[in-house]
Amino acid sequence: MLVLALDTATPTLVVGLARWSPDGGTEVLAERAVESGNRHAELLTPAVREVLAEAGAAMADLDAVVTGLGPGPYTGLRVGIVTAAAFGDARGLPVHGVCSLDAIGSGARSVVTDARRKEVHWATYDGTGQRLTGPGVDRPEDAPVGDPVVGDVRFAERLGRTVTAADVTTAGLVRAAVPLLGRPPVPLEPLYLRRPDAVPSVTRKAVSQ
Amino acid sequence: MAEQPLVLGFETSCDETGIGLVRGQTLLSDALATSMAEHERFGGVIPEIASRAHLEAMVPTVRRALADAGVTATDVDAVAVTAGPGLTGALLVGVAAAKAYALALDVPLYGVNHLAAHVAVDELEHGRLAEPSIAMLVSGGHSSLLLVPDLAQDVQELGRTIDDAAGEAFDKVARVLGLPFPGGPPIDRAAAEGDAAAIRFPRGLTGPRDAVYDFSFSGLKTAVARWVEARERAGEPVPVADVSASFQEAVVDVLTAKAVRACRDHGVDHLVIGGGVAANSRLRALAQERCDAAGIVLRVPSRRLCTDNGAMVAALGSRLVEAGVAPSAPDLGADSSLPIEVVSR
Ligand SMILES: [Zn+2]
């Protein structure tokens, strides 16, 4: 089955096209990892176009969509999830959501990513890649992680550990989705992990004029 | 004659998730989900709550719009979306969704200006806009006076509020009077029982040296608050109906006077009023009275289409398709302060 995978939970947006079968495993046909910072909404659909073109595939060829559900900064995270949901709705495709941290690194590890506000998103995994704890959000000093740690290297000092740079990958997204592929999809619930800050915008319609 | 293009419109600039379908200038459906109830207890829109609600509501609202119109997604010929102005996080949910639908359906995408869409929606009910027209947009977020030589590609700002938006003043005065949020409807209702001449509240920016097309409602709001507080300090009851009517009169007096003045100064004999405050009954009545006296044709959309909705975005998108305006680039994003001169981007 042909799977379009995407993730916008970290500053690097990831889009990939993979062929997956229960016996043949995963073959990534094309992939883009774009350092897009706050520009996920601008750059996501162009990246999807590029990936499809490179693989010589069309939207009509897809069998499923996989999207990261976070945790990650909310505005960017929603861009990826709503994009996947819209693809699924427009083309009648199943859309499966996975924890974005599951798609970073492999094997026994802890994963940390930037949660803003000087905190990290974290999760830990056993030797088979099964998630043991998390996802959670904490100050790096309080994050219950153990070596080896992969993910956002900027937190190495505050974690007091070596962090090996790693990003979300297409292969990681598809791997995390394998138990879901071919099953009826469940509603996509973003992993926000924090409640919304209830500071009202000054106006009812907060358009700035 | 070939059938006119079917345009799917997305609006998420504030707290309403609006999805509309328009064919040519014909309104087919207008589906709306609102998170207003979640904001009420805060007395204002919480951007993060609005954005979360947009994501949840998006696909179900698109489905409802398609079902109401009796069409399927594959029938859609073009997609339009509010690209600004508005709350960034809220806008981005709509922009991302619209881009994805456009790509998946292989149709062109138009990122449009929310304010121009407020003008365009009137064409769904009252036919092609006379060009040029003067447009006045008044809501909780905008108070603008526009000259519209060509709705598809030439909209000019004559004036705007220099502080609060008109609807914002309604919200704040409602709070002072102990009326619920949003303040427009309860003040409109209370004012119906009151005397608009009971209290002479100030008319902002109407002096001889003031900017003729700009608005200011901050001083008025403060004047109302002071008047009410003085009453309370004196231990006297606050005449809510009279205060509401007098405040409302001060707002609509200035709005309509400036709109008519703009028409006269520019030799324009058509005025369109849009935005949530255009649902106010006194504004509609006084605007009609003054336009009649000045020989101006007044157009105001029905109340349902005055507030934010997806049909207005689809209506402007349809106009752009018809005018042959180029679709948006693939890297379209949102611009929270998109200037009105940029009708589409
Ligand atoms: Zn509006």
Coordinates of C-alpha atoms and ligand atoms in Angstrom, one line a residue:
Chain A
M1 CA 0.0 0.0 0.0
L2 CA 1.1 3.5 -0.9
V3 CA 1.3 5.7 2.2
L4 CA 1.8 9.5 2.4
A5 CA 3.4 10.4 5.7
L6 CA 3.8 13.9 7.1
D7 CA 4.7 15.6 10.4
T8 CA 4.9 19.2 11.6
A9 CA 5.5 18.7 15.3
T10 CA 9.1 20.0 15.2
P11 CA 10.8 22.9 13.3
T12 CA 11.7 20.4 10.6
L13 CA 8.6 19.5 8.6
V14 CA 8.7 16.0 7.1
V15 CA 6.8 14.6 4.1
G16 CA 7.4 11.2 2.6
L17 CA 5.9 8.7 0.3
A18 CA 6.4 5.0 1.2
R19 CA 5.3 1.6 0.0
W20 CA 4.4 -0.7 2.8
S21 CA 3.3 -4.3 2.9
P22 CA 2.9 -6.7 5.8
D23 CA 5.6 -9.0 4.5
G24 CA 7.8 -6.6 2.5
G25 CA 8.1 -3.9 5.1
T26 CA 8.6 -0.3 4.3
E27 CA 10.3 1.2 1.2
V28 CA 10.6 5.0 1.3
L29 CA 10.1 6.2 -2.3
A30 CA 10.7 10.0 -1.8
E31 CA 11.1 12.2 1.2
R32 CA 11.5 15.9 2.1
A33 CA 12.7 17.3 5.4
V34 CA 12.4 21.0 5.4
E35 CA 13.9 23.3 8.1
S36 CA 10.7 25.4 8.0
G37 CA 10.6 26.9 11.5
N38 CA 7.3 28.7 11.7
R39 CA 6.5 28.3 8.0
H40 CA 4.9 24.9 8.0
A41 CA 1.7 26.2 6.5
E42 CA 3.5 27.8 3.6
L43 CA 5.9 24.9 2.8
L44 CA 3.9 21.7 3.6
T45 CA 1.8 21.4 0.4
P46 CA 4.7 22.4 -1.9
A47 CA 6.7 19.6 -0.2
V48 CA 3.9 17.1 -0.8
R49 CA 3.8 18.1 -4.5
E50 CA 7.6 17.5 -4.8
V51 CA 7.5 14.2 -3.1
L52 CA 4.6 12.9 -5.3
A53 CA 6.4 14.2 -8.4
E54 CA 9.7 12.7 -7.5
A55 CA 8.0 9.3 -7.0
G56 CA 5.9 9.7 -10.1
A57 CA 2.8 9.3 -8.1
A58 CA -0.5 11.1 -7.9
M59 CA -2.9 11.8 -5.1
A60 CA -5.2 9.2 -6.6
D61 CA -2.6 6.5 -6.1
L62 CA -2.5 6.9 -2.3
D63 CA -4.0 4.2 0.0
A64 CA -3.5 5.9 3.3
V65 CA -2.2 9.0 5.0
V66 CA -0.1 9.0 8.2
T67 CA 0.3 12.1 10.3
G68 CA 2.2 13.0 13.5
L69 CA -0.1 14.1 16.3
G70 CA 2.7 15.8 18.3
P71 CA 3.5 16.7 20.9
G72 CA 4.8 19.9 19.4
P73 CA 4.2 23.6 19.2
Y74 CA 0.5 23.9 18.6
T75 CA 0.2 26.2 15.6
G76 CA 2.6 24.2 13.5
L77 CA 1.2 20.9 14.7
R78 CA -2.3 21.8 13.6
V79 CA -1.1 22.6 10.1
G80 CA 0.0 19.0 9.6
I81 CA -3.0 17.4 11.2
V82 CA -5.5 19.5 9.3
T83 CA -3.6 18.9 6.1
A84 CA -3.7 15.1 6.6
A85 CA -7.4 15.3 7.6
A86 CA -8.2 17.3 4.5
F87 CA -6.3 14.9 2.2
G88 CA -8.2 12.0 3.7
D89 CA -11.6 13.7 3.4
A90 CA -11.0 15.0 -0.1
R91 CA -9.8 11.6 -1.5
G92 CA -11.7 9.3 0.7
L93 CA -8.5 7.9 2.4
P94 CA -8.0 6.6 5.9
V95 CA -5.8 8.9 8.0
H96 CA -3.9 7.5 10.9
G97 CA -2.3 9.5 13.6
V98 CA 0.9 8.6 15.5
C99 CA 2.9 10.1 18.3
S100 CA 5.5 12.2 16.6
L101 CA 8.2 11.2 19.1
D102 CA 7.8 7.6 18.1
A103 CA 9.1 8.5 14.7
I104 CA 12.4 9.9 16.0
G105 CA 15.3 7.5 16.2
S106 CA 14.9 3.8 16.8
G107 CA 15.5 1.0 19.4
A108 CA 16.1 1.6 23.1
R109 CA 16.3 5.4 23.6
S110 CA 14.9 8.5 25.1
V111 CA 13.6 11.2 22.7
V112 CA 13.5 15.0 23.5
T113 CA 12.1 17.8 21.4
D114 CA 11.5 21.5 21.9
A115 CA 8.3 22.2 23.7
R116 CA 9.0 26.0 23.9
R117 CA 8.8 27.9 27.2
K118 CA 12.2 26.3 28.1
E119 CA 10.6 22.8 28.3
V120 CA 11.0 19.6 26.4
H121 CA 8.6 17.0 25.1
W122 CA 10.0 13.6 26.0
A123 CA 9.3 9.8 25.7
T124 CA 11.3 6.7 26.4
Y125 CA 11.5 3.4 24.4
D126 CA 12.6 -0.2 25.0
G127 CA 14.9 -2.3 22.8
T128 CA 12.1 -3.3 20.5
G129 CA 11.1 0.4 20.0
Q130 CA 8.0 0.2 22.2
R131 CA 7.2 3.4 24.0
L132 CA 7.7 2.8 27.8
T133 CA 6.9 6.3 29.2
G134 CA 5.6 9.6 27.8
P135 CA 4.9 11.5 25.9
G136 CA 5.3 14.2 28.5
V137 CA 6.3 17.8 28.9
D138 CA 8.7 19.0 31.5
R139 CA 11.7 21.2 32.3
P140 CA 14.7 19.3 30.9
E141 CA 16.1 19.0 34.5
D142 CA 12.9 17.2 35.5
A143 CA 12.4 15.0 32.3
P144 CA 12.7 11.3 33.3
V145 CA 15.0 10.3 30.4
G146 CA 17.9 7.9 30.2
D147 CA 20.8 7.3 27.8
P148 CA 21.0 7.2 24.9
V149 CA 19.1 10.4 24.2
V150 CA 18.2 11.5 20.7
G151 CA 16.3 14.5 19.3
D152 CA 17.0 18.2 19.8
V153 CA 20.7 18.7 20.7
R154 CA 20.1 22.1 22.2
F155 CA 18.9 20.6 25.4
A156 CA 22.0 18.5 26.1
E157 CA 23.4 20.9 28.7
R158 CA 20.2 21.3 30.7
L159 CA 19.6 17.5 30.5
G160 CA 23.2 16.9 31.6
R161 CA 23.5 14.2 28.9
T162 CA 24.8 13.7 25.4
V163 CA 22.0 14.2 22.8
T164 CA 22.4 12.7 19.4
A165 CA 20.7 14.8 16.7
A166 CA 17.6 13.1 15.2
D167 CA 14.5 14.2 13.4
V168 CA 11.1 12.7 12.5
T169 CA 11.5 10.5 9.5
T170 CA 9.1 9.0 7.0
A171 CA 10.3 5.5 7.9
G172 CA 9.7 6.3 11.6
L173 CA 6.2 7.6 10.9
V174 CA 5.2 4.5 8.9
R175 CA 6.8 2.2 11.5
A176 CA 4.8 3.8 14.2
A177 CA 1.6 3.5 12.1
V178 CA 2.1 -0.2 11.2
P179 CA -0.3 -1.5 13.9
L180 CA -2.9 0.9 12.5
L181 CA -2.6 0.5 8.7
G182 CA -5.4 -1.4 7.2
R183 CA -7.6 -0.8 10.2
P184 CA -10.6 1.6 10.5
P185 CA -9.0 5.0 11.4
V186 CA -9.8 6.6 14.7
P187 CA -10.4 10.4 15.1
L188 CA -7.1 12.5 15.1
E189 CA -6.5 13.9 18.6
P190 CA -3.5 16.3 18.8
L191 CA -1.2 15.6 21.7
Y192 CA -1.3 19.1 23.2
L193 CA -0.2 18.0 26.7
R194 CA -1.0 21.5 28.0
R195 CA -4.2 23.3 28.6
P196 CA -4.8 26.4 26.5
D197 CA -3.6 29.7 28.2
A198 CA -6.8 31.5 28.9
V199 CA -5.7 35.1 28.2
P200 CA -8.4 36.7 26.1
S201 CA -7.4 38.6 23.1
V202 CA -8.5 42.2 23.8
T203 CA -11.3 42.2 21.2
R204 CA -14.0 39.8 20.2
K205 CA -12.8 39.7 16.7
A206 CA -9.1 40.2 17.3
V207 CA -8.3 41.4 13.9
S208 CA -5.7 44.1 14.5
Q209 CA -7.5 47.2 13.4
Chain B
M1 CA -23.9 28.3 -21.5
A2 CA -21.4 26.2 -19.4
E3 CA -22.2 26.0 -15.7
Q4 CA -20.5 28.6 -13.6
P5 CA -17.6 27.4 -11.4
L6 CA -18.3 25.9 -8.0
V7 CA -16.2 27.6 -5.3
L8 CA -15.5 26.2 -1.8
G9 CA -14.7 29.0 0.8
F10 CA -12.9 28.6 4.1
E11 CA -13.1 31.2 6.9
T12 CA -11.2 30.8 10.2
S13 CA -9.9 34.3 11.0
C14 CA -11.5 34.4 14.5
D15 CA -13.8 32.1 16.4
E16 CA -16.1 30.9 13.6
T17 CA -15.2 27.9 11.4
G18 CA -17.2 28.9 8.3
I19 CA -17.4 26.8 5.1
G20 CA -19.5 28.0 2.2
L21 CA -20.2 26.9 -1.3
V22 CA -21.1 29.4 -4.1
R23 CA -21.7 28.8 -7.8
G24 CA -21.2 32.1 -9.7
Q25 CA -23.1 34.5 -7.4
T26 CA -25.5 31.9 -6.1
L27 CA -25.2 30.8 -2.5
L28 CA -25.5 27.0 -2.2
S29 CA -24.5 26.4 1.4
D30 CA -23.1 28.1 4.4
A31 CA -22.0 25.8 7.2
L32 CA -20.8 27.3 10.5
A33 CA -19.3 26.0 13.7
T34 CA -18.5 28.5 16.4
S35 CA -16.5 28.3 19.6
M36 CA -18.1 31.4 21.0
A37 CA -19.7 29.6 24.0
E38 CA -16.2 28.6 25.1
H39 CA -15.0 32.2 25.0
E40 CA -18.0 33.8 26.7
R41 CA -16.8 33.2 30.3
F42 CA -13.5 35.0 29.5
G43 CA -15.3 38.0 28.0
G44 CA -13.1 37.7 24.9
V45 CA -11.8 35.3 22.3
I46 CA -9.0 33.0 23.5
P47 CA -6.9 32.5 20.4
E48 CA -5.7 29.0 21.4
I49 CA -9.2 27.8 22.2
A50 CA -10.4 29.2 18.8
S51 CA -7.6 27.4 17.0
R52 CA -8.2 24.1 18.7
A53 CA -11.9 24.4 17.8
H54 CA -11.1 25.2 14.1
L55 CA -9.1 22.0 13.8
E56 CA -11.9 19.9 15.4
A57 CA -14.6 21.4 13.3
M58 CA -12.9 21.6 10.0
V59 CA -13.7 18.3 8.2
P60 CA -17.2 17.9 9.7
T61 CA -18.0 21.5 8.7
V62 CA -16.7 20.9 5.1
R63 CA -18.8 17.8 4.9
R64 CA -21.9 19.6 6.1
A65 CA -21.4 22.4 3.6
L66 CA -21.1 19.8 0.7
A67 CA -24.1 17.9 1.9
D68 CA -26.2 21.0 2.3
A69 CA -25.3 22.1 -1.2
G70 CA -26.0 18.6 -2.6
V71 CA -22.6 18.3 -4.2
T72 CA -19.5 16.2 -3.6
A73 CA -15.9 17.4 -3.1
T74 CA -15.0 16.3 -6.6
D75 CA -17.5 18.8 -8.0
V76 CA -15.5 21.8 -6.6
D77 CA -13.8 23.9 -9.2
A78 CA -11.8 26.3 -7.0
V79 CA -11.0 26.8 -3.3
A80 CA -10.8 30.2 -1.5
V81 CA -9.6 30.9 2.0
T82 CA -9.2 33.9 4.3
A83 CA -5.5 34.6 4.3
G84 CA -5.8 37.6 6.6
P85 CA -6.4 39.8 8.5
G86 CA -7.2 37.8 11.7
L87 CA -5.7 35.7 14.5
T88 CA -2.6 34.0 13.1
G89 CA -3.1 30.6 14.7
A90 CA -6.7 30.5 13.7
L91 CA -6.0 31.7 10.1
L92 CA -3.4 29.0 9.6
V93 CA -5.8 26.1 10.3
G94 CA -8.0 27.4 7.5
V95 CA -5.2 28.1 5.1
A96 CA -3.6 24.7 5.7
A97 CA -6.9 23.0 5.2
A98 CA -7.8 24.9 2.1
K99 CA -4.4 24.3 0.5
A100 CA -4.8 20.6 1.2
Y101 CA -8.3 20.4 -0.3
A102 CA -7.1 22.4 -3.4
L103 CA -4.1 20.0 -3.9
A104 CA -6.1 16.9 -3.3
L105 CA -8.9 18.0 -5.6
D106 CA -6.4 19.5 -8.1
V107 CA -8.1 22.9 -8.3
P108 CA -6.8 26.4 -8.0
L109 CA -6.5 28.1 -4.6
Y110 CA -7.2 31.8 -3.8
G111 CA -6.0 33.3 -0.6
V112 CA -8.3 36.3 0.0
N113 CA -8.7 39.3 2.2
H114 CA -11.3 38.9 4.9
L115 CA -12.6 42.5 4.7
A116 CA -13.1 42.3 0.9
A117 CA -15.0 39.1 1.5
H118 CA -17.4 41.0 3.8
V119 CA -18.2 43.2 0.8
A120 CA -18.4 40.4 -1.7
V121 CA -21.0 38.4 0.3
D122 CA -23.6 41.1 -0.5
E123 CA -23.5 40.0 -4.1
L124 CA -25.1 36.7 -3.1
E125 CA -28.2 38.5 -2.1
H126 CA -28.3 41.7 -4.0
G127 CA -26.5 40.9 -7.3
R128 CA -23.5 42.5 -8.8
L129 CA -22.0 45.4 -6.8
A130 CA -22.1 48.8 -8.4
E131 CA -18.5 49.9 -9.0
P132 CA -17.4 52.1 -7.6
S133 CA -19.2 51.6 -4.3
I134 CA -18.3 52.8 -0.8
A135 CA -18.2 50.0 1.8
M136 CA -18.3 50.3 5.5
L137 CA -17.2 47.3 7.5
V138 CA -18.0 47.3 11.2
S139 CA -17.5 44.4 13.6
G140 CA -15.8 43.5 16.8
G141 CA -12.5 43.5 15.0
H142 CA -12.8 46.0 12.1
S143 CA -14.2 49.4 11.5
S144 CA -13.2 50.5 8.0
L145 CA -14.4 52.8 5.3
L146 CA -13.5 51.6 1.8
L147 CA -13.7 52.8 -1.7
V148 CA -14.3 49.9 -4.0
P149 CA -13.6 50.6 -7.7
D150 CA -13.1 46.9 -8.5
L151 CA -13.9 44.3 -5.9
A152 CA -11.7 41.7 -7.6
Q153 CA -8.5 43.8 -7.6
D154 CA -8.8 47.4 -6.5
V155 CA -10.1 48.2 -3.0
Q156 CA -8.8 51.3 -1.2
E157 CA -9.0 52.3 2.4
L158 CA -10.4 55.7 3.2
G159 CA -10.4 55.4 6.9
R160 CA -10.4 53.1 9.9
T161 CA -10.7 53.1 13.6
I162 CA -7.7 54.6 15.4
D163 CA -8.5 52.7 18.6
D164 CA -11.4 50.3 19.4
A165 CA -13.5 48.7 16.7
A166 CA -17.2 49.5 16.8
G167 CA -18.1 46.0 18.0
E168 CA -15.5 46.1 20.7
A169 CA -17.1 49.3 22.1
F170 CA -20.4 47.4 22.2
D171 CA -18.7 44.5 24.1
K172 CA -17.1 46.9 26.7
V173 CA -20.2 49.0 27.3
A174 CA -22.2 45.8 27.7
R175 CA -19.8 44.7 30.4
V176 CA -20.2 48.1 32.2
L177 CA -24.0 47.6 32.1
G178 CA -23.8 44.0 33.2
L179 CA -25.1 42.7 29.9
P180 CA -23.7 39.4 28.3
F181 CA -20.9 39.0 25.8
P182 CA -20.9 39.6 22.9
G183 CA -22.4 43.0 23.6
G184 CA -24.0 43.9 20.3
P185 CA -27.3 41.9 20.5
P186 CA -28.2 42.7 24.2
I187 CA -27.5 46.4 23.7
D188 CA -29.6 46.4 20.6
R189 CA -32.4 44.8 22.5
A190 CA -32.1 47.0 25.6
A191 CA -31.9 50.2 23.4
A192 CA -35.2 49.4 21.8
E193 CA -36.8 50.2 25.2
G194 CA -34.7 53.3 25.8
D195 CA -34.5 57.0 24.8
A196 CA -31.6 57.6 22.4
A197 CA -31.7 61.3 23.3
A198 CA -31.5 60.7 27.1
I199 CA -27.8 61.2 27.4
R200 CA -25.6 63.1 25.0
F201 CA -22.5 61.0 24.6
P202 CA -19.5 62.3 22.6
R203 CA -19.2 61.7 18.9
G204 CA -15.5 60.7 18.3
L205 CA -13.5 62.3 15.5
T206 CA -16.2 64.6 14.3
G207 CA -14.5 67.9 14.9
P208 CA -13.6 70.2 12.0
R209 CA -9.9 69.3 12.2
D210 CA -10.4 65.5 12.7
A211 CA -9.7 62.9 10.0
V212 CA -13.0 62.8 8.1
Y213 CA -13.1 59.0 7.5
D214 CA -11.4 57.7 10.6
F215 CA -13.3 56.4 13.6
S216 CA -12.6 56.5 17.4
F217 CA -14.7 54.7 19.9
S218 CA -12.4 54.6 22.9
G219 CA -13.5 58.0 24.2
L220 CA -17.1 57.1 23.9
K221 CA -16.6 53.9 25.8
T222 CA -14.8 55.7 28.6
A223 CA -17.6 58.4 28.7
V224 CA -20.2 55.7 29.1
A225 CA -18.3 54.0 31.8
R226 CA -17.7 57.3 33.7
W227 CA -21.4 58.2 33.4
V228 CA -22.5 54.8 34.8
E229 CA -19.9 54.9 37.6
A230 CA -21.1 58.3 38.7
R231 CA -24.6 57.1 38.9
E232 CA -23.6 54.1 40.9
R233 CA -21.5 56.2 43.3
A234 CA -24.5 58.4 43.8
G235 CA -26.5 55.3 44.7
E236 CA -28.9 55.9 41.9
P237 CA -30.2 53.1 39.6
V238 CA -28.5 52.9 36.2
P239 CA -31.1 53.3 33.4
V240 CA -29.7 50.5 31.2
A241 CA -32.2 51.0 28.4
D242 CA -31.5 54.8 28.1
V243 CA -27.7 54.3 28.4
S244 CA -27.8 51.5 25.7
A245 CA -29.9 53.6 23.4
S246 CA -27.8 56.8 23.8
F247 CA -24.5 54.9 23.4
Q248 CA -25.8 53.0 20.4
E249 CA -27.0 56.3 18.9
A250 CA -23.6 57.9 19.3
V251 CA -22.0 55.0 17.5
V252 CA -24.4 54.7 14.6
D253 CA -24.6 58.5 14.2
V254 CA -20.9 58.7 13.5
L255 CA -20.7 55.6 11.4
T256 CA -23.6 56.6 9.1
A257 CA -22.5 60.3 8.8
K258 CA -19.0 59.3 7.8
A259 CA -20.2 56.7 5.3
V260 CA -22.6 59.1 3.6
R261 CA -19.9 61.8 3.6
A262 CA -17.5 59.4 1.9
C263 CA -20.1 58.6 -0.8
R264 CA -20.8 62.3 -1.4
D265 CA -17.1 63.3 -1.4
H266 CA -16.3 60.6 -4.0
G267 CA -19.4 61.0 -6.1
V268 CA -20.4 57.5 -5.3
D269 CA -24.1 56.6 -5.0
H270 CA -23.9 53.1 -3.6
L271 CA -23.1 52.1 -0.1
V272 CA -22.6 48.6 1.3
I273 CA -22.4 47.9 5.0
G274 CA -21.1 44.6 6.3
G275 CA -19.6 43.0 9.4
G276 CA -21.2 41.8 12.6
V277 CA -22.3 45.3 13.7
A278 CA -24.3 45.7 10.5
A279 CA -26.7 43.4 12.2
N280 CA -27.6 46.2 14.6
S281 CA -31.1 47.4 13.9
R282 CA -30.5 51.1 14.7
L283 CA -27.5 51.1 12.3
R284 CA -29.6 49.6 9.5
A285 CA -32.5 52.0 10.2
L286 CA -30.4 55.2 10.4
A287 CA -28.2 54.3 7.4
Q288 CA -31.4 53.7 5.4
E289 CA -32.8 57.1 6.4
R290 CA -29.7 59.0 5.6
C291 CA -29.0 57.2 2.4
D292 CA -32.6 57.9 1.2
A293 CA -32.1 61.6 2.0
A294 CA -28.8 61.7 0.1
G295 CA -30.0 59.7 -2.9
I296 CA -27.7 56.8 -2.1
V297 CA -28.6 53.2 -2.7
L298 CA -27.9 51.2 0.5
R299 CA -27.1 47.5 0.5
V300 CA -26.8 45.5 3.7
P301 CA -26.6 41.7 3.7
S302 CA -29.1 39.7 5.8
R303 CA -27.9 39.4 9.4
R304 CA -26.8 35.8 8.9
L305 CA -24.3 36.9 6.2
C306 CA -23.1 40.0 8.0
T307 CA -21.1 38.0 10.6
D308 CA -18.1 35.9 9.6
N309 CA -19.0 32.9 7.4
G310 CA -17.5 30.8 4.7
A311 CA -19.9 31.9 2.0
M312 CA -18.4 35.4 1.9
V313 CA -15.0 33.9 1.2
A314 CA -16.4 31.7 -1.6
A315 CA -18.3 34.7 -3.0
L316 CA -15.0 36.7 -3.3
G317 CA -13.3 33.6 -4.7
S318 CA -15.9 33.3 -7.3
R319 CA -15.4 37.0 -8.2
L320 CA -11.7 36.4 -8.6
V321 CA -12.2 33.3 -10.8
E322 CA -14.6 35.3 -13.0
A323 CA -12.2 38.2 -13.3
G324 CA -9.3 35.9 -14.3
V325 CA -7.2 36.9 -11.3
A326 CA -4.1 34.6 -10.9
P327 CA -4.5 32.0 -8.1
S328 CA -2.3 32.1 -5.1
A329 CA 1.3 30.7 -5.1
P330 CA 1.8 27.3 -3.6
D331 CA 3.6 28.8 -0.6
L332 CA 0.6 30.8 0.4
G333 CA 0.6 31.5 4.2
A334 CA -1.5 33.7 6.5
D335 CA -0.9 37.4 7.3
S336 CA -2.6 38.6 10.5
S337 CA -2.4 42.2 9.3
L338 CA -3.0 41.8 5.6
P339 CA -3.7 45.3 4.3
I340 CA -7.1 45.8 2.6
E341 CA -5.4 46.8 -0.7
V342 CA -4.3 43.2 -1.1
V343 CA -7.6 41.6 -2.2
S344 CA -6.0 38.3 -2.9
R345 CA -2.5 37.1 -2.7
Ligands
ZN1 ZN -15.2 39.8 9.9

